[in-house]
Amino acid sequence: MKELSEPRHLEPHLKESSAMRDFVFGFGDGINTSLGIAAGVGGADVSANIIILAALVGMFTGAKAMAVQNYLAVKTHRQLLTSEIEREKWEIENRPEDERQEIEDIYKAKGFSGKDLEMVVNKSNF
């Protein structure tokens, strides 16, 4: 039997916005919108069917709009983070001394000094 030097554990992680979060945001927005529409249209001299229809249309269009906006916001945020990671990788490969200084400055600001600071900076593997 082959021994492993470390335990192997596969744990899936979400990489994008979850559909459930989009649904909750969209549903909440749709409910609030439809209540506003029902209250506004309810003051008019129209039948209950018109009020219900207006509320349902408002709910579904509001929910769709909120879900799409949330999806686009999450996607854009992920793209921004990915571009920042790529820029940092480039800087590590092409400007290692600047990156080493950046790490040192960050940890100095956190209160590290002396041997502790040196250990953290040297751990960075530039």
PDB file of C-alpha atoms in Angstrom, residues 22-37 55 58-67 69:
ATOM      1  CA  ASP A  22     -29.446  35.395  -7.507  1.00  0.00           C
ATOM      2  CA  PHE A  23     -32.906  33.965  -6.856  1.00  0.00           C
ATOM      3  CA  VAL A  24     -33.111  35.411  -3.333  1.00  0.00           C
ATOM      4  CA  PHE A  25     -31.998  38.880  -4.458  1.00  0.00           C
ATOM      5  CA  GLY A  26     -34.316  38.788  -7.446  1.00  0.00           C
ATOM      6  CA  PHE A  27     -37.284  37.476  -5.478  1.00  0.00           C
ATOM      7  CA  GLY A  28     -36.835  40.040  -2.715  1.00  0.00           C
ATOM      8  CA  ASP A  29     -36.601  42.870  -5.230  1.00  0.00           C
ATOM      9  CA  GLY A  30     -39.578  41.525  -7.161  1.00  0.00           C
ATOM     10  CA  ILE A  31     -41.744  41.300  -4.039  1.00  0.00           C
ATOM     11  CA  ASN A  32     -40.903  44.856  -2.986  1.00  0.00           C
ATOM     12  CA  THR A  33     -41.552  46.178  -6.477  1.00  0.00           C
ATOM     13  CA  SER A  34     -44.845  44.341  -6.804  1.00  0.00           C
ATOM     14  CA  LEU A  35     -46.066  45.642  -3.427  1.00  0.00           C
ATOM     15  CA  GLY A  36     -45.318  49.169  -4.563  1.00  0.00           C
ATOM     16  CA  ILE A  37     -47.131  48.611  -7.851  1.00  0.00           C
ATOM     17  CA  ALA A  55     -48.192  43.240  -9.350  1.00  0.00           C
ATOM     18  CA  GLY A  58     -43.732  44.001 -11.659  1.00  0.00           C
ATOM     19  CA  MET A  59     -42.579  41.063  -9.554  1.00  0.00           C
ATOM     20  CA  PHE A  60     -41.232  39.031 -12.470  1.00  0.00           C
ATOM     21  CA  THR A  61     -39.573  41.938 -14.267  1.00  0.00           C
ATOM     22  CA  GLY A  62     -38.039  43.200 -11.015  1.00  0.00           C
ATOM     23  CA  ALA A  63     -36.774  39.728 -10.120  1.00  0.00           C
ATOM     24  CA  LYS A  64     -35.254  39.229 -13.566  1.00  0.00           C
ATOM     25  CA  ALA A  65     -33.588  42.633 -13.494  1.00  0.00           C
ATOM     26  CA  MET A  66     -32.113  42.083 -10.036  1.00  0.00           C
ATOM     27  CA  ALA A  67     -30.812  38.603 -10.898  1.00  0.00           C
ATOM     28  CA  GLN A  69     -27.602  42.807 -12.311  1.00  0.00           C
TER      29      GLN A  69
END
